[in-house]
């Protein structure tokens, strides 16, 4: 098993978990930056055919993100990945993790992005958190930016158990695929 200290792992800052999840997925610092994702979010607003109906533009709470803390939405994730030649397939949670082929070639399946519900401050604050899972040199890792270090799964069965657990808690599972040329 590879030493997890050699795995690129960004730690959580504010609500930039999508930024961290993407960089952890790509295993490279600054594959995406705050300005990159902010631009993607603004382009989504400009491309919205209903933008003329919006009476005001909030300064902090934008349509697809919070301009101070991050908190980017699924539309930013999909558009950012598309710019890098990746596509996203929403996993049907009714099928559970057993229907995900975790042994699929790394040329096809880049990794998995999870969007999990979180509750803090005794239920007073509810939000969602982005997490990347990726197979690196044959080993699946949980690259959650809230973890101190990446967590290596012992095998695909353990990955599926983890996925079934988070699905049961209300997580969304998104498969990140390399686009076919």
Short mmCIF file of C-alpha atoms in Angstrom, two decimals:
data_model
loop_
_atom_site.label_atom_id
_atom_site.label_comp_id
_atom_site.label_asym_id
_atom_site.label_seq_id
_atom_site.Cartn_x
_atom_site.Cartn_y
_atom_site.Cartn_z
CA UNK A 1 0.00 0.00 0.00
CA UNK A 2 1.34 3.43 -0.91
CA UNK A 3 2.42 5.80 1.84
CA UNK A 4 -0.45 8.26 2.36
CA UNK A 5 2.10 11.06 2.97
CA UNK A 6 2.80 10.92 -0.79
CA UNK A 7 -0.87 11.53 -1.58
CA UNK A 8 -1.85 15.15 -2.29
CA UNK A 9 -4.37 16.25 0.36
CA UNK A 10 -5.79 19.74 0.88
CA UNK A 11 -7.23 20.55 4.30
CA UNK A 12 -10.58 22.25 4.87
CA UNK A 13 -10.78 26.06 4.93
CA UNK A 14 -14.08 27.90 5.39
CA UNK A 15 -16.63 26.29 3.03
CA UNK A 16 -14.22 25.60 0.18
CA UNK A 17 -14.74 21.84 0.39
CA UNK A 18 -15.62 21.62 -3.32
CA UNK A 19 -12.34 23.35 -4.21
CA UNK A 20 -10.43 20.99 -1.92
CA UNK A 21 -12.31 17.92 -3.19
CA UNK A 22 -11.49 18.80 -6.80
CA UNK A 23 -7.80 19.42 -6.13
CA UNK A 24 -7.64 16.22 -4.06
CA UNK A 25 -9.36 14.33 -6.88
CA UNK A 26 -6.86 15.64 -9.43
CA UNK A 27 -3.99 15.12 -6.93
CA UNK A 28 -2.54 18.53 -7.68
CA UNK A 29 -2.47 21.89 -5.94
CA UNK A 30 -4.26 24.65 -7.83
CA UNK A 31 -5.83 22.44 -10.49
CA UNK A 32 -8.68 24.70 -9.45
CA UNK A 33 -8.46 27.96 -7.51
CA UNK A 34 -11.04 30.22 -5.90
CA UNK A 35 -10.94 32.61 -8.89
CA UNK A 36 -11.39 29.65 -11.29
CA UNK A 37 -14.48 28.37 -9.47
CA UNK A 38 -15.87 31.90 -9.01
CA UNK A 39 -15.55 32.42 -12.77
CA UNK A 40 -17.32 29.12 -13.44
CA UNK A 41 -20.14 30.19 -11.09
CA UNK A 42 -20.47 33.60 -12.78
CA UNK A 43 -20.51 31.99 -16.25
CA UNK A 44 -23.39 29.79 -15.10
CA UNK A 45 -25.33 32.90 -14.09
CA UNK A 46 -24.64 34.56 -17.45
CA UNK A 47 -25.72 31.41 -19.31
CA UNK A 48 -28.99 31.18 -17.35
CA UNK A 49 -31.87 31.97 -19.75
CA UNK A 50 -33.93 33.23 -16.78
CA UNK A 51 -31.32 35.70 -15.50
CA UNK A 52 -33.33 38.63 -16.84
CA UNK A 53 -36.09 37.76 -14.34
CA UNK A 54 -33.74 38.17 -11.38
CA UNK A 55 -34.46 41.55 -9.79
CA UNK A 56 -31.30 41.86 -7.72
CA UNK A 57 -27.87 40.35 -7.45
CA UNK A 58 -26.76 39.61 -3.90
CA UNK A 59 -23.24 40.68 -2.99
CA UNK A 60 -22.33 37.67 -0.84
CA UNK A 61 -24.86 34.89 -1.47
CA UNK A 62 -24.56 34.40 -5.21
CA UNK A 63 -26.67 31.99 -7.21
CA UNK A 64 -24.10 29.18 -7.30
CA UNK A 65 -21.79 30.04 -4.38
CA UNK A 66 -21.03 32.27 -1.42
CA UNK A 67 -18.50 34.87 -2.56
CA UNK A 68 -16.72 34.93 0.81
CA UNK A 69 -16.77 31.37 2.15
CA UNK A 70 -17.16 29.34 -1.06
CA UNK A 71 -19.94 26.79 -0.63
CA UNK A 72 -20.14 26.00 -4.36
CA UNK A 73 -23.05 24.01 -5.75
CA UNK A 74 -23.35 20.97 -8.02
CA UNK A 75 -23.57 23.12 -11.15
CA UNK A 76 -20.10 24.53 -10.46
CA UNK A 77 -18.76 21.00 -9.93
CA UNK A 78 -20.16 19.69 -13.21
CA UNK A 79 -19.02 22.72 -15.24
CA UNK A 80 -15.53 22.78 -13.71
CA UNK A 81 -15.03 19.07 -14.40
CA UNK A 82 -16.34 19.46 -17.95
CA UNK A 83 -13.64 22.09 -18.56
CA UNK A 84 -11.06 19.42 -17.64
CA UNK A 85 -12.53 16.79 -19.96
CA UNK A 86 -14.47 14.94 -17.27
CA UNK A 87 -18.13 14.07 -16.98
CA UNK A 88 -20.28 13.38 -13.95
CA UNK A 89 -22.78 10.54 -13.60
CA UNK A 90 -25.20 10.79 -10.71
CA UNK A 91 -25.38 7.38 -9.03
CA UNK A 92 -28.90 6.14 -8.37
CA UNK A 93 -28.79 5.74 -4.60
CA UNK A 94 -31.64 3.21 -4.68
CA UNK A 95 -29.16 0.72 -6.16
CA UNK A 96 -26.64 1.04 -3.34
CA UNK A 97 -22.90 0.87 -3.75
CA UNK A 98 -22.91 -2.72 -5.04
CA UNK A 99 -23.89 -1.42 -8.49
CA UNK A 100 -20.73 0.75 -8.76
CA UNK A 101 -17.86 -0.96 -10.56
CA UNK A 102 -14.92 0.19 -8.41
CA UNK A 103 -12.57 -1.99 -10.46
CA UNK A 104 -13.41 -0.14 -13.67
CA UNK A 105 -10.27 0.99 -15.49
CA UNK A 106 -8.73 4.21 -14.17
CA UNK A 107 -8.85 5.36 -17.81
CA UNK A 108 -12.64 5.39 -17.44
CA UNK A 109 -13.43 6.05 -13.76
CA UNK A 110 -11.32 8.90 -12.40
CA UNK A 111 -12.91 8.87 -8.96
CA UNK A 112 -16.00 9.59 -6.88
CA UNK A 113 -17.29 12.82 -5.43
CA UNK A 114 -19.65 12.64 -2.46
CA UNK A 115 -21.96 15.37 -1.23
CA UNK A 116 -22.87 14.50 2.33
CA UNK A 117 -25.24 16.23 4.74
CA UNK A 118 -23.63 17.62 7.88
CA UNK A 119 -25.16 18.91 11.08
CA UNK A 120 -23.22 21.02 13.57
CA UNK A 121 -23.87 22.95 16.73
CA UNK A 122 -26.45 20.47 18.00
CA UNK A 123 -28.56 20.70 14.90
CA UNK A 124 -28.59 24.49 14.63
CA UNK A 125 -26.47 24.50 11.48
CA UNK A 126 -27.14 22.18 8.55
CA UNK A 127 -25.14 22.13 5.37
CA UNK A 128 -23.49 19.75 2.92
CA UNK A 129 -19.85 18.76 2.45
CA UNK A 130 -17.95 17.66 -0.68
CA UNK A 131 -15.54 14.71 -0.44
CA UNK A 132 -13.32 13.07 -3.07
CA UNK A 133 -12.56 9.35 -3.25
CA UNK A 134 -9.90 8.20 -5.67
CA UNK A 135 -7.96 5.08 -6.55
CA UNK A 136 -4.24 5.80 -6.62
CA UNK A 137 -1.86 3.02 -7.68
CA UNK A 138 -4.59 0.45 -7.10
CA UNK A 139 -5.62 1.68 -3.63
CA UNK A 140 -8.84 3.61 -2.95
CA UNK A 141 -8.45 6.66 -0.69
CA UNK A 142 -10.89 8.87 1.17
CA UNK A 143 -9.48 12.35 0.51
CA UNK A 144 -11.95 14.22 2.74
CA UNK A 145 -10.52 17.67 3.47
CA UNK A 146 -11.81 17.36 7.06
CA UNK A 147 -9.45 14.43 7.69
CA UNK A 148 -5.93 15.07 8.97
CA UNK A 149 -4.51 12.69 6.37
CA UNK A 150 -5.95 10.64 3.50
CA UNK A 151 -7.57 7.38 4.60
CA UNK A 152 -6.63 4.29 2.61
CA UNK A 153 -9.38 1.69 2.26
CA UNK A 154 -8.19 -1.90 2.67
CA UNK A 155 -10.17 -3.10 -0.37
CA UNK A 156 -13.16 -2.33 -2.59
CA UNK A 157 -15.52 -4.06 -0.15
CA UNK A 158 -14.59 -1.48 2.49
CA UNK A 159 -15.16 1.33 -0.03
CA UNK A 160 -18.63 -0.09 -0.81
CA UNK A 161 -19.45 -0.38 2.91
CA UNK A 162 -18.46 3.27 3.35
CA UNK A 163 -20.51 4.32 0.32
CA UNK A 164 -23.56 2.39 1.55
CA UNK A 165 -23.19 4.06 4.96
CA UNK A 166 -23.04 7.60 3.53
CA UNK A 167 -25.87 6.87 1.09
CA UNK A 168 -27.93 5.79 4.11
CA UNK A 169 -27.12 9.14 5.72
CA UNK A 170 -28.43 11.05 2.69
CA UNK A 171 -25.25 11.48 0.64
CA UNK A 172 -25.25 11.93 -3.10
CA UNK A 173 -22.70 9.85 -5.03
CA UNK A 174 -21.26 11.27 -8.23
CA UNK A 175 -19.01 9.20 -10.47
CA UNK A 176 -16.34 11.23 -12.25
CA UNK A 177 -15.50 9.77 -15.64
CA UNK A 178 -12.86 10.63 -18.21
CA UNK A 179 -14.61 11.81 -21.37
CA UNK A 180 -14.10 9.59 -24.38
CA UNK A 181 -12.07 11.18 -27.15
#
